[in-house]
Amino acid sequence: IYLVVSIPKLNFYEKSNLIINGKNTKEWGTLLMRFYLPSDSPKIVKATIYIWNRSKKPAYLDDFEMHVLDYTAIKNKKDPLLIIHLNKKAQKKLDKVVRLAKKEGIINQKKWIKAMVFYNSEVYKTKLRIKGDWLDHISGRKKSFRIKIRNNAAFKGMKVFSIQKPSVRHFLDQWLFYGTLRKEGLLAPRYGFVQGKINDDYMGYYAYEEHFEKQLVESAKRRESPILKFSEDAFWDMILKFNEVDSNLFYPIYEAAKILPFNAKKTLKNKVLATEFKIAQNLAFQHKYGLAPFSDIFDVDKAAKFFALVNVFQGWHGLRWHNQRYYYNPILCKLEYVSYDNYVNGDGIYNLFGGRYIYGNFGNVNLLHYKPESIVNLYLLKDSLFRQKYVSYLKKYSSKEFLDSLFAATKTSLEENEKRLLPEYPEAKFNKQRIYENAKAVRKELPEYINRIKQNKYDSLLIPKIKPENYAACVVDERFIPDYLNIYKQNKTTLKAVNYFTDTLIISVVESSKNKEKINDIFIPPFASGDYKRDIKFNLKKVKNVIVKYKNKEYKVPVMQWPEPTAWTPRQELEQNNKFPNEPYYTVSNDSVIFRGKQKISSIILIPAGYKVVFKPGTDIDFVNGGGFLSYSSVFMKGLPNKKIKIHSKDNTAKGFTVLQADSVVFNNVEFKGLNTFDYKGWALSGAVTVYESNVYIESSSFTDNVCEDDLNLVRTNFVLKNSHFSNTFSDAFDSDFSNGIVSHSVFKNLGNDALDFSTSKIDVINCTINSASDKGISGGEASVVKVKNCVIDGANIGIASKDKSNVTVENTIIKDITYGLTAFTKKPEYGPAKIFIENVNISDYVMNHLIEKGSVLVSDGKVIPGIAKNVAKKFY
């Protein structure tokens, strides 16, 4: 039951279902709503106030009261203020955008303006704009803003973020949901609450929400890589024209939606990111049309976690096609969901099959009546691996034990945030019982869903496909031609035009930012014809737009600076061309894959998940002509001192030794020599030996003469590395990203860059020797915690470096023949200053004992030495 206030003249609409008394639904209760009129409202407006009953049960309204409040938000002296300063010129631009949005009914223009932002004694140069789509983002005193930090700084670790009324994201529900996702290892924006002030006006509390930049994925222990979305331009243009949400049902909006990277300019400028985006675009294209098994497109374990938590929290809104965001995992060559705009606990809003608590648990529903954009998520239900994991996580996350643990862990933070919001928003009172009820409903439905799986209901799903002829009667307003014509740059001389418009279009001109080239008219038939693609040849060095003629008018359409997506990726091609088993090189016995003897391999050995890979003592494999090893199964290499296992490449062409998402990896008495890294048509890793998301044990092994960025790269692992040897590296010896482990009694010698490089890791380095490192002996970065004991560093540019909020502790260690003994500084402003603590450390034969940046600190035998240097990172990067 909702209480609704509608003021059409102001495009104002708000609702509330907050019942502040009444023990159950059969009793009388008080339904409370507090709302704020925009500060620029006329003195007299007509408002309609009514009850909206979404249930089938009757409800009765009585004793209506209305009180006009003199709004004065009360500052919380304990929390710092986020102060936005706008000059008069900026304020006028902002007001113009707001007026236009109120006139049109949606926020269509989003112009950036310059502003100064102050927080906690920090001063930020920023650009900001109105954000959001619906008018709830600009109604009332608080407007929603997207803010970009321009100078070398960050707000709470974020370079780009939004602030908005807490009601827009359903108060504490979204905060808890995002936090739970991140706790479970999934991707979600950082989210919290901050007091705001605009010029001299105190605004109360905003919810801040991180935007889709590299800081989001790095803070969630992922490597920087593109984040993607489907373009919403055509979707919102139709709403703008018809002023109704579901008008898109009659237009090929979904089909025309481009696959776009966030921060496109930076992505395309960076060669690695540009290549990764092209691969990621192909995966998103497959997902859009269900062209490959779901588990072949997504990291299926993380996707199953995400969908299970969406069920328990009722965050369906984030599953709508235009709300979905995807991170490309460059190590797995797969996508992961990035949670966004879930409207958590919003009464199951936008659940395709209403009344169900498990997504996809539906009965006799004729899916052929639905358009593909409505049910794009149903392709995953046909994937048996997803269903298996989905059921497992539904059980886990809907259990009372899981929720009890969650609420115990978040009790203090929940209570603190409630205290922040309640004085201003009584409806922000958190109702954890509602989540328990959701979970109970999920548990109740589970047997039914499991039974549908056993009856093979999902394997035979008939999901509708795109049929261009269905749009034969559709007529799209010609104003929206740029949204329905997709132009891709295939190569240096060819464009691909894809016409989702409802009539033939003519392309007559190709232009760069400075020049135009007249071409012979290219006629592109409409989407409904089925023949709606054409190639366009051009001679300009750079192409930016095409000029389209339609009914004696011209329209400028931007060119996407990447090729049209296809339904294939390097990983899929590799797995298709390297079938398992390939038994000339190994034998398969039950669930074991066994390597033995001496052999030369010129192909990539690929082992799927579900096996145990065993290398017998004395195994000697020479990977030549681009051969390599890639396993999704656990690997056990247990050599003997007199019968070592040798993995090498005499021609230095081996495409690495790689293990991905396996339970266990053991290297004992193994020699890795002369390897290059895995690189297959843009799917590229950095390590001669790479292990990802596995438990790793390495003993008495060596990594020598490898010709790539890292000898050994461990990512998101728990590991032990001891009694091992690294030498003659092209770049880094050992690189640990997002891992926890111990490095002990090992030697690192003649290194092209760093000996030990740690990012967002927790590491103990004990009794190790480093000789002749071209750059750093030991480097802790990106909030790492590193403890160094009883080590010797002899020869390096930097003995030990702590950067970007890392804490490095050094005890009983010798550092000699170096340029800089110790350094602590900030390289990435989203992290901040670093610290080094030393005790009984002997530094000799140096140019500079220590170089500590202002803000960072060195504590030497209990004595605090504050940093005074400036711009230290520029000396080394």
XYZ file of C-alpha atoms in Angstrom, residues 248-710:
463
model
C 9.994 0.933 -26.432
C 8.061 -2.311 -26.859
C 7.182 -1.218 -30.402
C 10.638 -0.187 -31.606
C 13.969 -1.970 -32.216
C 15.563 -0.079 -29.338
C 17.272 -3.094 -27.832
C 18.561 -4.248 -31.186
C 19.995 -0.807 -31.963
C 21.614 -0.386 -28.532
C 25.354 0.016 -29.036
C 27.834 -1.766 -26.782
C 29.904 1.009 -25.249
C 32.867 1.258 -22.885
C 32.844 3.653 -19.980
C 35.567 6.267 -20.340
C 35.768 5.537 -24.065
C 38.441 8.135 -24.821
C 40.929 6.650 -22.365
C 40.038 3.076 -23.338
C 40.642 3.595 -27.045
C 43.833 5.568 -26.493
C 45.404 2.709 -24.522
C 46.408 -0.158 -26.840
C 45.851 -2.882 -24.236
C 42.482 -1.528 -23.061
C 41.325 -1.028 -26.659
C 42.105 -4.655 -27.497
C 40.375 -5.848 -24.339
C 37.292 -3.793 -25.154
C 36.988 -5.359 -28.618
C 37.036 -8.815 -27.028
C 34.621 -7.747 -24.309
C 32.269 -6.280 -26.905
C 32.046 -9.671 -28.583
C 31.122 -11.305 -25.272
C 28.446 -8.685 -24.567
C 27.112 -9.232 -28.096
C 26.856 -12.961 -27.435
C 25.028 -12.266 -24.186
C 22.668 -9.830 -25.879
C 21.466 -12.437 -28.350
C 22.156 -15.697 -26.507
C 24.737 -16.832 -29.077
C 26.859 -18.929 -26.721
C 26.329 -20.833 -23.465
C 26.067 -18.451 -20.527
C 29.023 -20.104 -18.742
C 31.096 -19.498 -21.873
C 30.456 -15.737 -21.624
C 30.476 -15.037 -17.861
C 32.481 -16.108 -14.849
C 29.630 -18.415 -13.972
C 30.402 -18.805 -10.274
C 30.316 -15.053 -9.679
C 27.214 -14.664 -11.865
C 25.380 -17.315 -9.837
C 26.316 -15.501 -6.610
C 25.054 -12.234 -8.052
C 21.678 -13.605 -9.146
C 21.171 -15.442 -5.863
C 21.782 -12.252 -3.866
C 19.475 -10.306 -6.188
C 16.760 -12.818 -5.264
C 17.290 -12.510 -1.519
C 17.467 -8.701 -1.587
C 14.808 -8.317 -4.313
C 17.054 -6.137 -6.449
C 15.373 -6.923 -9.758
C 15.576 -3.432 -11.197
C 19.310 -3.825 -11.781
C 18.638 -6.752 -14.136
C 16.880 -4.610 -16.745
C 18.939 -4.665 -19.918
C 19.746 -0.955 -19.849
C 20.847 -1.111 -16.187
C 23.273 -3.983 -16.679
C 26.990 -3.236 -16.458
C 29.783 -5.682 -17.298
C 33.447 -5.858 -16.352
C 35.793 -7.668 -18.713
C 38.080 -9.977 -16.757
C 41.287 -9.930 -18.840
C 42.694 -13.029 -17.160
C 39.688 -15.275 -17.764
C 38.577 -13.583 -20.999
C 35.026 -13.518 -19.597
C 32.548 -10.987 -18.243
C 31.432 -10.265 -14.691
C 28.332 -8.351 -13.624
C 28.809 -4.976 -11.978
C 25.774 -4.241 -9.800
C 23.891 -1.017 -10.472
C 20.532 0.653 -9.724
C 18.918 -2.392 -8.133
C 16.143 -0.539 -6.270
C 16.605 -3.102 -3.512
C 13.456 -4.250 -1.721
C 11.411 -2.186 -4.149
C 8.563 -4.699 -4.093
C 10.077 -6.922 -6.753
C 9.755 -4.113 -9.258
C 10.648 -5.265 -12.778
C 10.727 -8.937 -11.873
C 9.703 -10.342 -15.242
C 7.599 -13.024 -13.621
C 5.861 -11.149 -10.801
C 5.104 -12.924 -7.550
C 8.152 -15.169 -7.841
C 11.104 -14.917 -5.470
C 13.512 -17.002 -7.581
C 14.280 -15.533 -10.944
C 13.220 -17.971 -13.644
C 10.998 -20.070 -11.384
C 7.971 -19.745 -13.605
C 5.287 -22.134 -14.742
C 3.542 -22.309 -18.076
C 4.674 -18.988 -19.485
C 4.757 -18.480 -23.242
C 8.097 -16.750 -23.639
C 7.431 -16.141 -27.313
C 5.143 -13.296 -26.248
C 8.083 -11.461 -24.721
C 10.629 -9.342 -26.552
C 14.280 -10.385 -26.257
C 15.284 -7.389 -24.133
C 12.731 -8.439 -21.511
C 14.143 -11.907 -21.090
C 17.821 -11.628 -22.024
C 18.632 -13.049 -18.595
C 16.740 -16.253 -19.306
C 19.510 -17.597 -21.525
C 21.405 -18.355 -18.333
C 18.663 -20.722 -17.190
C 19.471 -23.016 -20.107
C 23.036 -23.377 -18.773
C 23.310 -26.441 -16.514
C 26.518 -25.232 -14.848
C 24.864 -21.937 -13.933
C 21.777 -23.729 -12.553
C 23.931 -25.992 -10.406
C 25.804 -23.063 -8.861
C 22.677 -20.891 -8.675
C 20.872 -23.462 -6.538
C 23.903 -23.789 -4.273
C 24.105 -20.035 -3.670
C 20.345 -19.655 -3.286
C 20.598 -22.132 -0.429
C 23.584 -20.335 1.093
C 22.345 -16.744 0.868
C 18.748 -17.456 1.849
C 19.803 -19.359 4.963
C 19.056 -17.841 8.345
C 22.667 -18.504 9.355
C 24.024 -16.353 6.530
C 21.688 -13.451 7.277
C 22.288 -13.691 11.021
C 26.031 -13.449 10.365
C 25.542 -10.568 7.920
C 23.471 -8.495 10.316
C 25.803 -9.210 13.222
C 28.751 -7.967 11.163
C 26.943 -4.824 9.963
C 24.976 -4.000 13.130
C 27.120 -1.050 14.222
C 27.368 0.483 10.740
C 23.638 0.072 10.138
C 22.789 1.793 13.390
C 25.223 4.654 12.697
C 23.822 5.245 9.229
C 20.266 5.125 10.545
C 21.144 7.850 13.030
C 22.457 9.931 10.171
C 19.359 9.600 8.005
C 16.359 9.337 10.349
C 16.179 12.993 11.467
C 15.769 13.965 7.826
C 14.096 10.821 6.450
C 11.818 8.963 8.902
C 11.120 6.440 6.149
C 14.816 5.453 6.165
C 14.231 3.167 9.159
C 15.866 -0.089 8.126
C 13.628 -3.150 8.108
C 15.822 -6.235 8.267
C 12.782 -8.410 8.794
C 11.843 -7.780 5.212
C 15.048 -9.406 3.999
C 14.441 -12.383 6.294
C 10.986 -12.688 4.734
C 12.466 -12.541 1.234
C 14.913 -15.286 2.175
C 12.154 -17.404 3.666
C 10.167 -17.051 0.450
C 13.239 -18.094 -1.563
C 13.695 -21.177 0.617
C 10.018 -22.031 0.177
C 10.279 -21.825 -3.622
C 13.564 -23.731 -3.914
C 12.091 -27.269 -4.000
C 9.748 -26.202 -6.802
C 12.614 -24.686 -8.784
C 14.863 -27.717 -8.223
C 12.049 -29.963 -9.384
C 11.670 -27.937 -12.586
C 15.389 -28.452 -13.219
C 15.066 -32.217 -12.668
C 12.177 -32.270 -15.139
C 14.427 -30.580 -17.758
C 12.045 -27.641 -18.030
C 14.847 -25.197 -18.792
C 16.811 -27.197 -21.349
C 13.847 -26.977 -23.716
C 13.075 -23.267 -23.215
C 12.027 -21.566 -26.443
C 13.409 -18.084 -26.153
C 12.380 -15.684 -28.914
C 15.022 -14.561 -31.364
C 15.414 -11.251 -33.140
C 13.228 -11.092 -36.241
C 13.712 -7.891 -38.227
C 10.452 -8.426 -40.092
C 8.554 -7.934 -36.818
C 9.287 -4.226 -37.143
C 7.908 -3.803 -40.663
C 5.026 -1.617 -39.432
C 7.198 0.403 -37.046
C 7.826 4.081 -37.794
C 10.630 5.791 -35.855
C 10.768 9.580 -35.633
C 13.521 10.793 -37.971
C 14.960 12.963 -35.178
C 16.317 9.772 -33.676
C 18.235 8.536 -36.741
C 21.619 8.859 -34.907
C 20.345 6.408 -32.287
C 19.260 3.818 -34.859
C 22.213 3.942 -37.232
C 25.364 2.281 -35.924
C 28.594 3.153 -37.737
C 31.707 1.078 -36.946
C 35.272 1.645 -38.089
C 36.256 -1.778 -39.410
C 39.777 -0.799 -40.430
C 41.755 2.150 -41.801
C 39.675 2.418 -44.987
C 36.313 0.787 -44.276
C 33.254 1.630 -42.200
C 30.353 -0.685 -41.469
C 26.879 0.893 -41.399
C 24.117 -1.026 -39.582
C 20.647 0.464 -40.036
C 18.057 -0.245 -37.334
C 15.939 2.665 -38.570
C 12.578 1.982 -40.199
C 13.385 3.380 -43.641
C 16.234 3.454 -46.144
C 19.026 5.882 -45.257
C 21.623 7.423 -47.570
C 25.198 8.123 -46.514
C 26.824 10.749 -48.721
C 29.694 12.273 -46.733
C 32.441 11.027 -44.416
C 34.145 13.634 -42.248
C 37.015 14.034 -39.831
C 37.296 16.835 -37.323
C 38.777 19.072 -40.079
C 37.942 17.646 -43.519
C 35.038 16.154 -45.441
C 35.051 13.507 -48.134
C 32.143 13.231 -50.570
C 31.436 9.614 -51.453
C 29.033 7.939 -53.840
C 25.662 7.653 -52.132
C 25.423 4.474 -50.066
C 21.823 3.264 -49.702
C 21.208 1.257 -46.538
C 17.852 -0.572 -46.414
C 15.804 -0.592 -43.174
C 16.176 -3.145 -40.414
C 12.879 -4.827 -41.284
C 14.261 -5.771 -44.715
C 16.798 -8.134 -43.169
C 19.451 -6.643 -45.476
C 20.435 -3.678 -43.348
C 24.268 -3.585 -43.385
C 26.645 -1.905 -45.836
C 30.403 -1.277 -46.114
C 31.622 2.278 -46.744
C 35.065 2.983 -48.177
C 36.852 6.229 -47.299
C 40.248 7.893 -47.779
C 40.511 10.286 -44.828
C 43.282 9.632 -42.324
C 40.841 9.874 -39.459
C 37.073 9.594 -39.615
C 34.780 11.045 -36.973
C 31.239 11.252 -38.430
C 29.136 10.349 -41.424
C 26.469 12.597 -42.906
C 23.130 10.885 -43.517
C 20.503 12.167 -45.932
C 16.848 11.493 -45.245
C 13.867 13.372 -46.725
C 15.971 16.340 -47.825
C 17.528 16.707 -44.387
C 20.984 15.821 -43.138
C 21.906 14.147 -39.880
C 25.366 13.773 -38.375
C 26.071 10.290 -36.955
C 29.254 9.627 -34.925
C 31.568 6.798 -35.945
C 32.440 4.244 -33.281
C 36.211 3.838 -33.443
C 36.150 0.037 -33.291
C 34.887 -2.835 -35.476
C 31.381 -4.289 -35.430
C 31.039 -6.997 -32.757
C 31.240 -10.618 -33.793
C 30.292 -13.766 -31.950
C 33.780 -15.082 -31.247
C 36.620 -14.427 -28.758
C 40.247 -15.636 -28.574
C 39.462 -17.916 -25.631
C 36.541 -19.521 -27.442
C 38.629 -19.976 -30.583
C 41.493 -21.484 -28.596
C 39.197 -23.906 -26.776
C 37.538 -24.858 -30.041
C 40.852 -25.557 -31.765
C 42.574 -27.332 -28.865
C 40.313 -30.202 -28.053
C 40.606 -32.312 -24.932
C 41.882 -34.961 -24.621
C 44.995 -34.571 -26.764
C 46.535 -37.842 -25.689
C 49.797 -37.990 -27.613
C 51.133 -35.660 -24.901
C 49.470 -37.129 -21.828
C 47.249 -39.954 -20.667
C 43.811 -39.653 -19.069
C 42.865 -42.099 -16.342
C 39.486 -41.512 -14.686
C 39.734 -37.913 -13.439
C 43.547 -37.697 -13.745
C 45.592 -36.228 -16.580
C 49.174 -37.551 -16.408
C 52.316 -36.117 -18.032
C 55.572 -38.087 -18.078
C 58.807 -38.476 -20.001
C 60.637 -36.134 -22.338
C 58.749 -34.478 -25.168
C 58.606 -31.454 -27.447
C 55.210 -29.707 -27.757
C 54.355 -27.075 -30.362
C 50.658 -26.623 -29.535
C 48.829 -25.173 -26.549
C 47.807 -27.889 -24.124
C 44.381 -27.034 -22.705
C 42.941 -28.927 -19.725
C 39.272 -28.273 -18.780
C 37.948 -28.080 -15.228
C 37.137 -31.190 -13.232
C 40.441 -33.077 -13.489
C 43.656 -33.530 -11.523
C 46.748 -32.826 -13.620
C 49.845 -34.760 -12.497
C 53.414 -34.325 -13.770
C 55.551 -37.311 -12.866
C 59.128 -36.819 -11.551
C 61.605 -36.380 -14.384
C 59.045 -35.022 -16.845
C 60.824 -32.769 -19.364
C 58.709 -30.645 -21.728
C 60.147 -28.266 -24.309
C 57.432 -25.912 -25.591
C 58.425 -24.643 -29.031
C 56.816 -22.744 -31.908
C 54.293 -21.062 -29.645
C 53.315 -24.097 -27.604
C 52.093 -23.631 -24.040
C 50.043 -24.946 -21.140
C 46.637 -23.744 -19.873
C 44.678 -25.615 -17.208
C 41.380 -25.013 -15.424
C 42.089 -28.046 -13.228
C 44.364 -28.501 -10.216
C 48.009 -29.119 -11.086
C 50.424 -31.263 -9.068
C 54.074 -31.154 -10.089
C 56.102 -33.069 -7.518
C 59.620 -33.689 -8.740
C 62.556 -35.017 -6.761
C 65.963 -33.404 -6.126
C 67.550 -35.856 -8.573
C 64.528 -36.073 -10.913
C 63.294 -32.537 -11.364
C 60.366 -31.633 -13.564
C 61.525 -29.321 -16.356
C 59.264 -26.934 -18.260
C 61.281 -24.908 -20.743
C 61.385 -23.375 -24.209
C 64.625 -23.498 -26.175
C 63.307 -21.043 -28.776
C 61.724 -18.736 -26.112
C 58.334 -18.869 -27.841
C 56.363 -20.796 -25.202
C 53.023 -19.161 -24.412
C 53.425 -19.568 -20.700
C 52.366 -22.043 -18.053
C 48.932 -20.941 -16.814
C 46.469 -22.281 -14.244
C 43.083 -20.579 -13.837
C 40.515 -21.074 -11.054
C 41.806 -24.421 -9.873
C 41.548 -25.658 -6.302
C 45.248 -26.419 -5.826
C 48.565 -25.866 -7.540
C 51.764 -27.534 -6.280
C 55.245 -26.938 -7.738
C 57.948 -28.929 -5.954
C 61.365 -29.353 -7.541
C 60.259 -27.805 -10.818
C 62.392 -25.776 -13.243
C 60.706 -23.130 -15.431
C 63.160 -21.766 -17.983
C 63.066 -19.609 -21.116
C 59.277 -19.187 -21.224
C 57.349 -16.316 -22.712
C 53.906 -15.283 -21.514
C 50.498 -16.469 -22.641
C 49.263 -14.276 -25.511
C 46.639 -15.447 -27.979
C 45.054 -12.902 -30.334
C 44.682 -10.236 -27.676
C 43.976 -12.516 -24.709
C 47.224 -11.761 -22.921
C 48.683 -12.386 -19.464
C 51.893 -11.061 -17.942
C 53.565 -14.088 -16.343
C 55.760 -16.856 -17.684
C 53.937 -18.783 -14.948
C 50.494 -17.436 -14.022
C 48.104 -18.782 -11.405
C 44.692 -17.206 -10.816
C 42.188 -17.830 -7.978
C 43.842 -20.957 -6.646
C 45.735 -22.168 -3.575
C 49.426 -22.350 -4.453
C 52.389 -24.172 -2.850
C 55.843 -23.702 -4.385
C 59.010 -25.270 -2.959
C 62.548 -25.892 -4.221
C 61.689 -24.581 -7.681
C 63.419 -22.211 -10.082
C 62.310 -19.544 -12.557
C 65.130 -18.513 -14.895
C 65.787 -16.823 -18.232
C 62.111 -16.098 -18.864
C 61.393 -13.398 -21.451
C 58.241 -11.640 -20.300
C 56.936 -9.110 -17.774
C 56.820 -11.464 -14.745
